[in-house]
PDB file of C-alpha atoms in Angstrom:
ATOM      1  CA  UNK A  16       0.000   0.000   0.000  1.00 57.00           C
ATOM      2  CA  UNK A  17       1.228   3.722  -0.506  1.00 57.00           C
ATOM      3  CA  UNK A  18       3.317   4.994   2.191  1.00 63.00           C
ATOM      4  CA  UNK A  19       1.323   7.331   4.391  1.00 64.00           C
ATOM      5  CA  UNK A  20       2.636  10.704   3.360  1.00 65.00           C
ATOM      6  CA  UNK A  21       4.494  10.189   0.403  1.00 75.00           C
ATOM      7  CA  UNK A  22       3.322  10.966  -2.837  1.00 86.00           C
ATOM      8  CA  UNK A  23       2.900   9.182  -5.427  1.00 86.00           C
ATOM      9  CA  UNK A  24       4.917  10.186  -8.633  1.00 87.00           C
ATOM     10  CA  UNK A  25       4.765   7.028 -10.952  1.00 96.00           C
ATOM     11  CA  UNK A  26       3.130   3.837 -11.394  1.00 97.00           C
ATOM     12  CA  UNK A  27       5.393   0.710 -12.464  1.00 97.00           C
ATOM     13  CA  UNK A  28       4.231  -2.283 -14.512  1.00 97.00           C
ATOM     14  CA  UNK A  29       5.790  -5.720 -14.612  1.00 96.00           C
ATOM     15  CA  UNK A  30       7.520  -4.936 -18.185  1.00 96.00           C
ATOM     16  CA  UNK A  31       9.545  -1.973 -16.313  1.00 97.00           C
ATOM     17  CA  UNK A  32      10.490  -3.689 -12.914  1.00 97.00           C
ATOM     18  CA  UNK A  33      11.751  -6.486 -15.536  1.00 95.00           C
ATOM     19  CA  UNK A  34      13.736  -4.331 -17.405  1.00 95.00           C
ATOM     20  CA  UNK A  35      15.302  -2.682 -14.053  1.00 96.00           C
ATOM     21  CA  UNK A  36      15.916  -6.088 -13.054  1.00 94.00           C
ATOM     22  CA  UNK A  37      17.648  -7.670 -16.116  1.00 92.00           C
ATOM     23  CA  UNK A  38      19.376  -4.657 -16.957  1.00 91.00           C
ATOM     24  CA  UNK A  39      17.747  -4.082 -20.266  1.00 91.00           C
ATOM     25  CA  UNK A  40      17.785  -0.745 -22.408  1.00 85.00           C
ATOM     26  CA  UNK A  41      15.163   0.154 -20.505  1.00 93.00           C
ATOM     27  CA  UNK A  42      16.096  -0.250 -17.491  1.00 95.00           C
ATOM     28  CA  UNK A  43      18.901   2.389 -16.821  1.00 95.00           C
ATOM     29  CA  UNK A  44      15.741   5.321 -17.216  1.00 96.00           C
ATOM     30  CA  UNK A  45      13.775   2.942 -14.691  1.00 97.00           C
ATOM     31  CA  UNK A  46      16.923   3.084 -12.655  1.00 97.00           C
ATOM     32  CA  UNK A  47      17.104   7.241 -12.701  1.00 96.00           C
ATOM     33  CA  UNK A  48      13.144   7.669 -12.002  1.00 96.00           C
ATOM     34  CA  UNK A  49      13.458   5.432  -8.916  1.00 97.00           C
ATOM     35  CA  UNK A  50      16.623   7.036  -7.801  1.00 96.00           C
ATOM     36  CA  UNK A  51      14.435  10.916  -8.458  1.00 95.00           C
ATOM     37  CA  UNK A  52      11.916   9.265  -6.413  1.00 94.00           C
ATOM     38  CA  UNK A  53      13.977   8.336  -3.784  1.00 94.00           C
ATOM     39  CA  UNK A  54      16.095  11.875  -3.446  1.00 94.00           C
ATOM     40  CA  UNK A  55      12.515  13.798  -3.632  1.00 92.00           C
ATOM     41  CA  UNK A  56      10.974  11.608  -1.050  1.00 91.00           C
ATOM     42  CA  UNK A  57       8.151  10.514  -3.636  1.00 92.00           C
ATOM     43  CA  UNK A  58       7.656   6.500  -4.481  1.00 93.00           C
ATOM     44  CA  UNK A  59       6.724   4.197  -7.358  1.00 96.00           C
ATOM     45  CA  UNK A  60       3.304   2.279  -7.121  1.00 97.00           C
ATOM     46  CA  UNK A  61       3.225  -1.037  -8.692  1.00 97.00           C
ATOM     47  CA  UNK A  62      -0.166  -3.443  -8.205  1.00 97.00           C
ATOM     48  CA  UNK A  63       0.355  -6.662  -6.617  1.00 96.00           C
ATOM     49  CA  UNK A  64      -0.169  -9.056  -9.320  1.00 95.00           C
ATOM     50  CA  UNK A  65       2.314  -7.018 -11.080  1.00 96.00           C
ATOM     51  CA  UNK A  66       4.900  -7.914  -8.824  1.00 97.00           C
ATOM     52  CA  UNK A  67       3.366 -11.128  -8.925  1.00 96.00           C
ATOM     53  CA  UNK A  68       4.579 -11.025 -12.203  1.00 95.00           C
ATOM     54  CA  UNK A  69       7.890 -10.158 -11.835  1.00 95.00           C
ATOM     55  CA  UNK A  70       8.358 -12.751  -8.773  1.00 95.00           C
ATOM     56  CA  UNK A  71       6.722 -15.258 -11.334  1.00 94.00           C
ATOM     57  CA  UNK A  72       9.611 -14.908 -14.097  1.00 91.00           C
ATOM     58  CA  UNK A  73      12.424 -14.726 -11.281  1.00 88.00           C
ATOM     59  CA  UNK A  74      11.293 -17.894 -10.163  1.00 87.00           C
ATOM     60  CA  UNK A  75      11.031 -20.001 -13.573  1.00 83.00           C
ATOM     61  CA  UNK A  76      14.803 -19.170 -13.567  1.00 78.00           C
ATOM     62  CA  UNK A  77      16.295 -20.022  -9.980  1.00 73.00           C
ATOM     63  CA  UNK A  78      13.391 -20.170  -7.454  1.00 64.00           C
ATOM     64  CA  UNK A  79      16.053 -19.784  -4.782  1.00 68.00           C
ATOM     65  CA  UNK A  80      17.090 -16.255  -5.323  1.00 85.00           C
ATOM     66  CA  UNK A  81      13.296 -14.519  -4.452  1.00 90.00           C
ATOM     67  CA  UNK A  82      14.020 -13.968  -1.277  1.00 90.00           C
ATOM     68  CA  UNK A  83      16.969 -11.811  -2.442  1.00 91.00           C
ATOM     69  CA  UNK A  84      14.385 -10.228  -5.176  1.00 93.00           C
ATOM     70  CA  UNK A  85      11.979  -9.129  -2.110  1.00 94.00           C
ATOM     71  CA  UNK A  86      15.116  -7.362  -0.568  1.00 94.00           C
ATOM     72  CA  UNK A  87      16.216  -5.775  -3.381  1.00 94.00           C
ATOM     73  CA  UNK A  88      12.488  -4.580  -4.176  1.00 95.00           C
ATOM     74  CA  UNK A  89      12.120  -3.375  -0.689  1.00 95.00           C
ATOM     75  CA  UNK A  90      15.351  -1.370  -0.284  1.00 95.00           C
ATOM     76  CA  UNK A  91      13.568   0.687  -3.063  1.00 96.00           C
ATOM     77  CA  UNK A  92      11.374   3.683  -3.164  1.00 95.00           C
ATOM     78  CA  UNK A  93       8.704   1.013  -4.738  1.00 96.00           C
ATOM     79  CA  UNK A  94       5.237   0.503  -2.631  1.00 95.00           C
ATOM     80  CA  UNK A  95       2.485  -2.296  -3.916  1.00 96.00           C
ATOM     81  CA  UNK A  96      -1.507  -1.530  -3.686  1.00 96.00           C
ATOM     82  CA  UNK A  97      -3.185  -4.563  -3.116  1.00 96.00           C
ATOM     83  CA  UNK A  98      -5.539  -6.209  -5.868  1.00 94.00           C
ATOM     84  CA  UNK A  99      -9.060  -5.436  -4.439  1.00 96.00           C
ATOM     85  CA  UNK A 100     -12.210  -6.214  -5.929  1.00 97.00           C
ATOM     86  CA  UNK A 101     -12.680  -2.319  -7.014  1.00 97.00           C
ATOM     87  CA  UNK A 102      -9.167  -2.063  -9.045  1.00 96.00           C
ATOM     88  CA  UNK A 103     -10.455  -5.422 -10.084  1.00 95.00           C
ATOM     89  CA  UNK A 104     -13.550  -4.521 -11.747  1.00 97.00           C
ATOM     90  CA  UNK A 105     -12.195  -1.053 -12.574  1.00 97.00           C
ATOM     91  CA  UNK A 106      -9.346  -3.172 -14.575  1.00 95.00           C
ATOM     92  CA  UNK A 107     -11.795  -5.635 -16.214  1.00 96.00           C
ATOM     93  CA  UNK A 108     -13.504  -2.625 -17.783  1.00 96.00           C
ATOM     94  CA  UNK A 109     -10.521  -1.301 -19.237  1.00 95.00           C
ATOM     95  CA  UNK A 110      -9.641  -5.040 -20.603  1.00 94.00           C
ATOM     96  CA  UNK A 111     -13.143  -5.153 -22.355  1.00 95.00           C
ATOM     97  CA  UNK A 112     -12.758  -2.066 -24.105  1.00 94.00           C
ATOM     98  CA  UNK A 113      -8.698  -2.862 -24.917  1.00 94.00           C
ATOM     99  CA  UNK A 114      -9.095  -6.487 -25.171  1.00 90.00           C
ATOM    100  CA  UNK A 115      -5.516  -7.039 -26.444  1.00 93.00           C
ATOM    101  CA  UNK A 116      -4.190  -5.538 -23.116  1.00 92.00           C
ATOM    102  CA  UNK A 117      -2.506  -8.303 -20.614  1.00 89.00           C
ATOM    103  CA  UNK A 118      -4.759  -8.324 -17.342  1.00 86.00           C
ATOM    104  CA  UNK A 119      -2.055  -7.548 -14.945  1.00 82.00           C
ATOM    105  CA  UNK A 120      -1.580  -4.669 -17.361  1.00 89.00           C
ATOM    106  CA  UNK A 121      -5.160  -2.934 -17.061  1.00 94.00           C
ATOM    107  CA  UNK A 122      -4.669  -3.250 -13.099  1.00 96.00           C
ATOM    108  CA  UNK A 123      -1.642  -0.758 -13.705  1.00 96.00           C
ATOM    109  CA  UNK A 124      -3.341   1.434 -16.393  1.00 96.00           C
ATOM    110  CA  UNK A 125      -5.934   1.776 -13.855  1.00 97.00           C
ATOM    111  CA  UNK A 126      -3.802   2.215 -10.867  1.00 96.00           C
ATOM    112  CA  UNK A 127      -2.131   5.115 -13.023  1.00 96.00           C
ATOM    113  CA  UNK A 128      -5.605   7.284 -13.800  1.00 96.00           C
ATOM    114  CA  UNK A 129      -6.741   7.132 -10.236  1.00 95.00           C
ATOM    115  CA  UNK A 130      -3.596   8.418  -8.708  1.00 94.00           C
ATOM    116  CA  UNK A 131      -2.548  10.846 -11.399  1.00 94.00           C
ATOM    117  CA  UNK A 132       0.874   9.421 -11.749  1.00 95.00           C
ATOM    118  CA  UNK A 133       2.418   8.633 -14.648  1.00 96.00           C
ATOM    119  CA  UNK A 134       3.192   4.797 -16.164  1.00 97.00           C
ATOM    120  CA  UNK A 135       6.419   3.259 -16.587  1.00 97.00           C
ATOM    121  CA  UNK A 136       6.250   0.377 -18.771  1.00 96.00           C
ATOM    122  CA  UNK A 137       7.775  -1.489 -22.031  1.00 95.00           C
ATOM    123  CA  UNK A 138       4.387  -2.267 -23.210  1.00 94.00           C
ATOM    124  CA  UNK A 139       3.772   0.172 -25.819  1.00 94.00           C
ATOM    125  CA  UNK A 140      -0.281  -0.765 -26.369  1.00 93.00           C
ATOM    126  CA  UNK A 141      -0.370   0.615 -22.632  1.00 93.00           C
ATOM    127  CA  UNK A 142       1.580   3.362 -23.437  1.00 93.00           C
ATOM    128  CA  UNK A 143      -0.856   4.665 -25.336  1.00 94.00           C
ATOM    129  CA  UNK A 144      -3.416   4.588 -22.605  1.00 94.00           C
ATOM    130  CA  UNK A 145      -2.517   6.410 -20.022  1.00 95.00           C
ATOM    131  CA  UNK A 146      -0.015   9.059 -19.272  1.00 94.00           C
ATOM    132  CA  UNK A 147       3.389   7.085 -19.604  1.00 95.00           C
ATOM    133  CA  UNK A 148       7.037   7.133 -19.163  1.00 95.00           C
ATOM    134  CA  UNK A 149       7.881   4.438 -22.256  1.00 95.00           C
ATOM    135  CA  UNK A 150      10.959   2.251 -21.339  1.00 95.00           C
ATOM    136  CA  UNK A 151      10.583  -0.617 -24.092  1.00 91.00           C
ATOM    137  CA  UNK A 152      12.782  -0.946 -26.935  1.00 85.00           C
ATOM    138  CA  UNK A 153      11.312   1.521 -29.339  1.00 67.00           C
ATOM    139  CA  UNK A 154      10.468   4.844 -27.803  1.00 50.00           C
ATOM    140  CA  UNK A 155       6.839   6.192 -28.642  1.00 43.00           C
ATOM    141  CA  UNK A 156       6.691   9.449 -30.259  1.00 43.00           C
ATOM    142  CA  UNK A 157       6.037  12.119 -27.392  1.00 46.00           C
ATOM    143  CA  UNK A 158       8.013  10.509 -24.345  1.00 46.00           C
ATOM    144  CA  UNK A 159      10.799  12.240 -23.457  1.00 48.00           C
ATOM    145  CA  UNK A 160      14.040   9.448 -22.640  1.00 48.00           C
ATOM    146  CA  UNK A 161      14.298  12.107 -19.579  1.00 49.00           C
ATOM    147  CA  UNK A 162      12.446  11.826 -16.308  1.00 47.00           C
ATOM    148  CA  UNK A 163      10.356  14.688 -15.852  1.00 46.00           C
ATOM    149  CA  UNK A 164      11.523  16.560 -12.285  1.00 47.00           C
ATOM    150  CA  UNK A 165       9.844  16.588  -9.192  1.00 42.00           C
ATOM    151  CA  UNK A 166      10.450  18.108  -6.087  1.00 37.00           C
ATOM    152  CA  UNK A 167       9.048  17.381  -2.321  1.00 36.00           C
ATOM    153  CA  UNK A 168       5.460  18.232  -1.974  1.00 38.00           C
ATOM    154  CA  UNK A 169       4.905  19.081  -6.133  1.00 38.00           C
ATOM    155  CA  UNK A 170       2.020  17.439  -7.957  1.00 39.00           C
ATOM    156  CA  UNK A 171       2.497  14.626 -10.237  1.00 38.00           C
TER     157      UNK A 171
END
């Protein structure tokens, strides 16, 4: 869940985490938002079957190391809002009208338009839903490679 008093500056999906992770392209502007976020005292929302996600493909390639993976994650400005039945529902609508979106992506795209924040992800369909900070291979035309700045106590 958010941590009381901090803002929220960004949502994360699985796709960005992943690239953090792995160290793809993508990854080093995933590594300078969460390090912002850190220095301005803001964090990075991510739902929990998107870390689901992420602990899913750390496990199909050494099972043992997920403890180490919950560490790392929690040494990081990175906070996780619960699946309810309301982000639920609220992400089932957005999968009927987008039906090529993944589910654990419409949780996120969700998550995103109800706390103003904007997306980092390397799924370009859901870049194009929401606000978004695109970290995928191919940049989409009108994201900046830059994170935008934020300072204690400014709006998202």
């Amino acid at each position: 869940m958010p941590e009381p008093g901090k803002e929220t500056a960004f949502v994360m999906d699985s796709s960005a985490l992943l690239a953090f992770l792995e160290g793809e392209s993508g990854g080093a502007l995933v590594q300078r938002v969460l390090k912002q976020c850190e220095e301005c005292g803001t964090q990075v929302e991510i739902t929990g079957d998107g870390l689901l996600e992420v602990y899913a493909a750390s496990a199909t390639r050494a099972a043992s190391s997920l403890e180490e993976l919950a560490s790392l994650i929690d040494q990081l400005p990175v906070s996780v809002e619960p699946l309810t039945q309301d982000l639920a529902m609220l992400a089932a609508r957005v999968l009927a009208e987008c039906p090529d979106l993944r589910a654990q992506a419409s949780s996120a795209v969700v998550l995103s338009r109800q706390r103003g924040a904007t997306l980092l992800t390397a799924d370009p369909l859901q870049a194009s839903l929401v606000s978004s900070l695109y970290v995928g291979p191919k940049l989409h035309e009108g994201n900046s490679e830059e994170p935008p700045e934020f300072q204690r106590g400014s709006q998202a």
